[in-house]
Coordinates of C-alpha atoms and ligand atoms in Angstrom, one line a residue:
X26 CA -243.2 20.8 22.7
X27 CA -245.7 19.7 19.6
X28 CA -244.8 16.2 17.2
X29 CA -243.8 19.2 14.5
X30 CA -240.4 20.2 15.0
X31 CA -240.1 24.2 15.4
X32 CA -236.9 24.6 12.7
X33 CA -235.0 27.4 11.3
X34 CA -236.3 27.7 7.7
X35 CA -232.7 29.2 6.6
X36 CA -230.4 26.6 8.1
X37 CA -233.3 23.6 9.0
X38 CA -232.2 23.1 12.4
X39 CA -234.3 22.6 15.2
X40 CA -234.8 26.0 16.9
X41 CA -234.5 24.1 20.3
X42 CA -230.8 22.9 19.8
X43 CA -230.0 26.2 18.6
X44 CA -232.3 28.1 21.3
X45 CA -231.4 26.0 24.1
X46 CA -227.4 25.3 23.7
X47 CA -224.5 28.4 23.0
X48 CA -221.2 27.5 20.7
X49 CA -219.2 29.8 22.5
X50 CA -216.1 31.2 21.4
X51 CA -213.8 28.5 23.0
X52 CA -215.0 25.9 21.2
X53 CA -217.0 24.7 23.4
X54 CA -221.4 23.9 23.6
X55 CA -222.9 24.9 26.7
X56 CA -226.7 24.6 27.8
X57 CA -227.7 28.2 27.5
X58 CA -229.7 28.0 30.9
X59 CA -226.7 26.2 32.7
X60 CA -223.6 27.3 31.2
X61 CA -221.9 24.7 33.4
X62 CA -223.2 22.2 31.5
X63 CA -221.1 21.3 28.7
X64 CA -222.6 18.8 25.6
X65 CA -220.6 17.4 22.4
X66 CA -222.2 17.0 19.2
X67 CA -220.3 13.9 18.0
X68 CA -220.2 10.6 15.5
X69 CA -221.9 8.0 17.9
X70 CA -222.1 4.7 16.0
X71 CA -219.0 3.9 17.4
X72 CA -219.5 4.4 21.1
X73 CA -221.2 0.6 21.6
X74 CA -218.4 -0.7 20.0
X75 CA -215.6 1.0 22.5
X76 CA -217.7 -0.3 25.6
X77 CA -217.6 -3.6 24.0
X78 CA -214.0 -3.5 23.1
X79 CA -213.0 -2.3 26.6
X80 CA -215.2 -5.4 27.9
X81 CA -213.7 -7.6 25.9
X82 CA -210.3 -6.3 26.8
X83 CA -211.0 -6.6 30.4
X84 CA -212.9 -9.1 30.7
X85 CA -215.8 -8.1 32.8
X86 CA -218.5 -6.0 31.8
X87 CA -218.7 -2.2 32.2
X88 CA -222.8 -1.7 31.7
X89 CA -223.5 -0.5 35.7
X90 CA -220.5 2.0 35.4
X91 CA -221.8 3.4 32.4
X92 CA -225.3 4.0 33.4
X93 CA -224.5 5.4 36.7
X94 CA -222.4 8.0 34.8
X95 CA -224.7 8.9 32.4
X96 CA -227.4 8.7 34.8
X97 CA -226.3 11.3 37.2
X98 CA -225.4 13.9 34.1
X99 CA -228.5 13.9 32.7
X100 CA -230.0 14.3 36.5
X101 CA -228.0 17.4 36.3
X102 CA -228.8 18.6 33.0
X103 CA -232.5 17.8 33.3
X104 CA -233.0 19.6 37.1
X105 CA -231.9 23.1 35.1
X106 CA -234.4 22.3 32.3
X107 CA -237.8 21.9 33.8
X108 CA -238.9 24.7 36.8
X109 CA -239.2 23.8 40.3
X110 CA -242.7 24.5 41.0
X111 CA -243.5 21.9 38.1
X112 CA -241.1 19.4 39.8
X113 CA -243.0 20.0 42.9
X114 CA -246.4 20.2 41.5
X115 CA -245.7 16.4 39.9
X116 CA -244.0 15.0 42.9
X117 CA -247.0 16.3 45.2
X118 CA -249.2 14.2 42.9
X119 CA -251.0 17.2 41.6
X120 CA -249.9 16.9 38.4
X121 CA -250.3 14.1 35.4
X122 CA -246.3 13.5 34.6
X123 CA -246.9 12.1 31.3
X124 CA -247.3 15.4 29.4
X125 CA -244.2 16.6 31.1
X126 CA -242.2 12.9 30.4
X127 CA -243.6 13.4 27.0
X128 CA -242.0 16.5 26.4
X129 CA -238.5 15.5 27.6
X130 CA -238.7 12.2 25.2
X131 CA -238.7 15.5 22.4
X132 CA -236.0 16.4 24.0
X133 CA -234.3 13.1 23.9
X134 CA -234.8 12.9 19.8
X135 CA -233.9 16.3 19.2
X136 CA -230.4 15.1 20.6
X137 CA -230.6 12.6 18.0
X138 CA -231.1 9.3 21.3
X139 CA -233.8 7.8 19.3
X140 CA -237.6 7.5 20.2
X141 CA -239.0 7.3 23.5
X142 CA -242.7 6.0 23.8
X143 CA -244.0 6.1 27.2
X144 CA -246.2 3.2 28.0
X145 CA -248.0 3.4 31.5
X146 CA -246.8 5.6 34.1
X147 CA -248.0 5.5 37.7
X148 CA -247.1 8.5 39.9
X149 CA -249.5 8.3 43.3
X150 CA -246.1 9.1 45.5
X151 CA -245.7 5.9 47.2
X152 CA -243.3 2.8 46.6
X153 CA -245.8 0.6 44.4
X154 CA -244.8 4.0 41.8
X155 CA -243.2 2.8 38.5
X156 CA -242.8 4.0 34.5
X157 CA -242.5 1.7 31.3
X158 CA -241.1 3.2 28.2
X159 CA -240.0 1.2 24.9
X160 CA -236.9 2.6 23.5
X161 CA -236.8 2.2 19.2
X162 CA -232.8 2.9 18.0
X163 CA -231.4 4.3 20.7
X164 CA -227.5 5.3 19.6
X165 CA -226.5 3.3 23.2
X166 CA -229.3 1.3 25.0
X167 CA -227.7 1.4 28.2
X168 CA -226.8 5.3 27.9
X169 CA -230.4 6.3 26.4
X170 CA -232.0 4.0 29.6
X171 CA -229.7 5.4 32.0
X172 CA -231.0 9.2 30.1
X173 CA -234.4 8.2 31.4
X174 CA -233.2 7.0 34.2
X175 CA -232.1 10.8 35.0
X176 CA -235.1 11.9 34.0
X177 CA -237.3 10.7 36.1
X178 CA -235.0 11.3 38.9
X179 CA -234.9 14.6 37.8
X180 CA -238.4 15.5 38.1
X181 CA -239.3 13.5 41.1
X182 CA -236.2 13.9 43.4
X183 CA -235.3 10.6 44.3
X184 CA -233.5 7.1 43.3
X185 CA -235.3 5.0 40.4
X186 CA -234.2 1.6 39.9
X187 CA -234.0 0.6 36.1
X188 CA -233.8 -2.5 34.3
X189 CA -234.7 -3.1 30.4
X190 CA -235.3 -6.1 27.7
X191 CA -234.7 -6.5 24.3
X192 CA -237.4 -6.4 22.1
X193 CA -236.2 -6.9 18.7
X194 CA -233.2 -5.8 17.3
X195 CA -233.7 -2.1 18.1
X196 CA -236.0 -1.9 20.9
X197 CA -235.9 -1.7 24.3
X198 CA -238.6 -1.8 26.9
X199 CA -237.6 -0.2 29.7
X200 CA -239.5 -0.9 33.3
X201 CA -238.1 2.3 36.1
X202 CA -239.7 1.7 39.9
X203 CA -239.7 3.6 42.8
X204 CA -236.1 2.4 45.3
X205 CA -232.5 3.7 46.2
X206 CA -229.6 2.3 44.1
X207 CA -227.2 -0.8 45.4
X208 CA -225.5 1.1 47.8
X209 CA -221.5 0.0 46.4
X210 CA -222.0 3.0 43.5
X211 CA -223.2 5.7 45.6
X212 CA -220.8 8.4 46.4
X213 CA -218.0 7.2 43.7
X214 CA -218.1 9.1 39.9
X215 CA -217.8 12.7 41.1
X216 CA -218.0 14.8 38.0
X217 CA -215.2 17.4 37.4
X218 CA -217.3 21.1 37.2
X219 CA -216.6 22.5 33.9
X220 CA -214.6 25.9 33.7
X221 CA -215.5 28.6 30.7
X222 CA -212.3 30.0 29.5
X223 CA -212.8 32.4 26.6
X224 CA -211.0 31.4 23.2
X225 CA -211.9 34.3 20.2
X226 CA -212.8 31.8 17.6
X227 CA -215.7 32.9 15.7
X228 CA -217.9 30.0 13.4
X229 CA -219.6 31.6 10.9
X230 CA -223.6 31.7 12.1
X231 CA -226.5 31.4 10.6
X232 CA -228.7 34.6 10.1
X233 CA -231.7 32.9 10.4
X234 CA -231.3 31.5 14.0
X235 CA -228.1 32.7 14.9
X236 CA -226.5 28.5 15.4
X237 CA -223.3 28.0 13.5
X238 CA -223.6 28.1 10.3
X239 CA -222.0 24.4 9.5
X240 CA -224.9 23.0 11.2
X241 CA -226.5 23.2 7.9
X242 CA -225.1 19.9 6.9
X243 CA -226.4 17.5 9.6
X244 CA -230.5 16.3 9.4
X245 CA -232.3 16.5 11.9
X246 CA -235.2 13.0 11.8
X247 CA -237.7 14.6 14.5
X248 CA -240.3 11.4 14.8
X249 CA -237.6 8.7 15.2
X250 CA -234.3 11.1 17.2
X251 CA -232.5 10.1 14.4
X252 CA -229.6 12.9 13.9
X253 CA -227.7 12.4 10.0
X254 CA -224.5 13.9 9.0
X255 CA -225.6 14.4 5.1
X256 CA -222.3 14.6 3.3
X257 CA -220.9 11.3 5.2
X258 CA -224.1 9.5 6.3
X259 CA -222.7 9.2 9.9
X260 CA -225.2 9.0 13.0
X261 CA -224.8 11.8 15.2
X262 CA -225.6 12.3 18.9
X263 CA -225.5 15.5 21.3
X264 CA -224.5 14.7 24.3
X265 CA -222.5 15.2 27.1
X266 CA -218.7 14.6 27.4
X267 CA -218.3 14.8 31.5
X268 CA -220.6 11.3 31.7
X269 CA -218.0 9.4 29.4
X270 CA -214.9 10.6 30.9
X271 CA -216.5 9.4 34.3
X272 CA -217.3 6.2 33.0
X273 CA -213.4 6.1 32.0
X274 CA -211.9 7.8 34.8
X275 CA -213.6 4.7 37.1
X276 CA -211.7 2.3 34.3
X277 CA -208.8 3.5 35.1
X278 CA -209.0 4.0 38.2
X279 CA -209.9 0.6 38.6
X280 CA -208.1 -1.1 36.2
X281 CA -205.2 1.5 35.2
X282 CA -204.0 3.0 32.2
X283 CA -204.8 0.3 29.8
X284 CA -208.3 1.1 29.7
X285 CA -206.9 4.9 28.0
X286 CA -204.7 2.9 25.8
X287 CA -207.8 0.1 24.8
X288 CA -209.9 3.6 24.4
X289 CA -207.7 5.5 22.0
X290 CA -207.2 2.4 19.7
X291 CA -210.3 1.9 19.0
X292 CA -210.8 5.4 18.2
X293 CA -207.8 5.3 15.6
X294 CA -209.1 2.0 14.1
X295 CA -212.3 3.8 14.0
X296 CA -211.3 6.6 12.7
X297 CA -208.5 5.0 10.0
X298 CA -211.2 3.4 8.4
X299 CA -212.9 6.8 7.1
X300 CA -215.2 6.8 10.4
X301 CA -214.8 10.6 11.2
X302 CA -215.1 12.5 8.6
X303 CA -212.5 14.8 10.4
X304 CA -209.8 13.8 7.9
X305 CA -211.8 15.7 4.6
X306 CA -210.7 18.7 6.6
X307 CA -208.2 20.2 4.3
X308 CA -207.0 22.7 5.8
X309 CA -206.4 23.7 9.7
X310 CA -209.2 26.5 9.8
X311 CA -211.2 24.1 8.8
X312 CA -210.1 21.4 11.1
X313 CA -210.6 24.1 13.7
X314 CA -214.1 24.6 12.6
X315 CA -214.7 21.1 12.6
X316 CA -213.7 20.0 15.9
X317 CA -216.1 23.8 17.4
X318 CA -219.0 22.6 15.8
X319 CA -219.1 19.6 17.7
X320 CA -218.2 21.9 21.0
X321 CA -214.5 19.3 21.7
X322 CA -212.4 22.6 22.2
X323 CA -210.4 25.2 20.5
X324 CA -207.2 23.6 18.5
X325 CA -204.9 27.3 19.4
X326 CA -201.7 25.1 17.2
X327 CA -200.9 22.5 14.9
X328 CA -198.3 21.6 12.8
X329 CA -198.3 18.2 10.4
X330 CA -195.8 16.8 8.1
X331 CA -195.0 14.1 6.4
X332 CA -193.6 12.7 9.6
X333 CA -194.7 14.7 12.5
X334 CA -197.8 16.3 13.9
X335 CA -197.8 18.3 16.9
X336 CA -201.3 19.7 18.5
X337 CA -202.3 21.9 21.4
X338 CA -206.0 21.9 21.7
X339 CA -207.5 24.3 24.7
X340 CA -210.5 22.9 27.1
X341 CA -210.7 19.2 25.0
X342 CA -213.6 17.6 25.5
X343 CA -213.4 13.6 25.9
X344 CA -209.1 13.5 25.4
X345 CA -209.1 9.7 24.9
X346 CA -211.4 10.1 21.8
X347 CA -209.7 13.2 20.4
X348 CA -206.2 11.8 20.5
X349 CA -207.2 8.4 18.7
X350 CA -209.0 10.3 16.5
X351 CA -206.0 12.4 15.7
X352 CA -203.7 9.5 15.4
X353 CA -206.7 7.7 13.1
X354 CA -206.9 10.7 10.6
X355 CA -203.4 11.5 10.6
X356 CA -202.5 8.1 9.6
X357 CA -205.2 7.7 6.8
X358 CA -204.2 10.8 5.2
X359 CA -200.6 10.2 5.2
X360 CA -201.3 6.3 5.2
X361 CA -198.4 5.5 7.4
X362 CA -198.4 4.3 11.3
X363 CA -197.6 6.6 14.4
X364 CA -196.5 6.3 18.4
X365 CA -197.9 8.7 19.7
X366 CA -196.9 10.8 23.1
X367 CA -199.6 13.1 24.8
X368 CA -200.6 14.8 27.7
X369 CA -203.3 16.6 29.3
X370 CA -202.4 19.5 31.4
X371 CA -203.8 21.0 34.3
X372 CA -205.4 24.1 32.3
X373 CA -206.7 21.5 30.8
X374 CA -205.2 21.5 27.2
X375 CA -204.2 18.8 25.8
X376 CA -201.2 18.4 23.8
X377 CA -200.3 15.7 21.6
X378 CA -197.7 15.0 19.8
X379 CA -197.6 11.8 16.8
X380 CA -194.3 10.4 14.8
X381 CA -195.0 8.4 11.4
X382 CA -192.9 5.4 12.1
X383 CA -193.1 4.4 8.0
Ligands
LIG418 ZN1 -230.6 28.4 10.7

């Protein structure tokens, strides 16, 4: 990939984004080459604060769990993106890995992960191998450092041990060495395979590239790896929901349901304070479009009045986030508090009921 971004002349969205990903008729976004890989396009500035809030509530760091989940998901995504013969040549030290590494950091910039600069790579196929890179303005340092680790592992087909230090605020140096992961995290955290279900939802398409027309209000700063919502100024990222869900599942398995409540409560607060522009959606149809543009699922049913909100979202991604967002949107729009009931059915339908309390 070149330094310049190849963008659609109509909507301004990088062709990589709309070419390598599909916005399906059921409110899901998937990788075009492997439709079992689901992604969401979401506001990301609240991800680190949610992690910090969880840590404050439970009283210990969760970074190791976050990194493991993200690394595994990225490894799966990149494995499908890179042709097998390229990986084989790099593994045999027959091909310089740096050009490939640079094109992968371009992918990360398209995804809004910030700027990644590869400083030094040693690839002789022995235990002395290493990779050193700097990260600038990652949306989450643990998740982006883990992304780099997952990408290297996908290409090399073996595990790396990763650590990072902060150089100055917003800049980090990541070092990876050729070593297996600590034994205690192996075999835990299995991701649920993604199953597609048809939905009958059609997003308006851009006539230039065929991607969703709604993406035109986002701006890609390719040099810095920053995607911005031009209307509300929020930073966005394209990310697999599975890694965040696995993090929450893992924490819940260890700590019980209080983790879900913390995640929902954090999202409710962000949203009630105006974080998500979803609260600006004027109609159920617009709301449905906004959720589908984010790949969060297919809004089948919603009913809202001053006393009550009920909704059903099919194949919901990140249900804890959606629940918290919905509660925040409802409370913000009506300026009332609410009680919450929700469940995810066996078919991955998210059902939410909110009742206003004052
Ligand atoms: Zn376009």
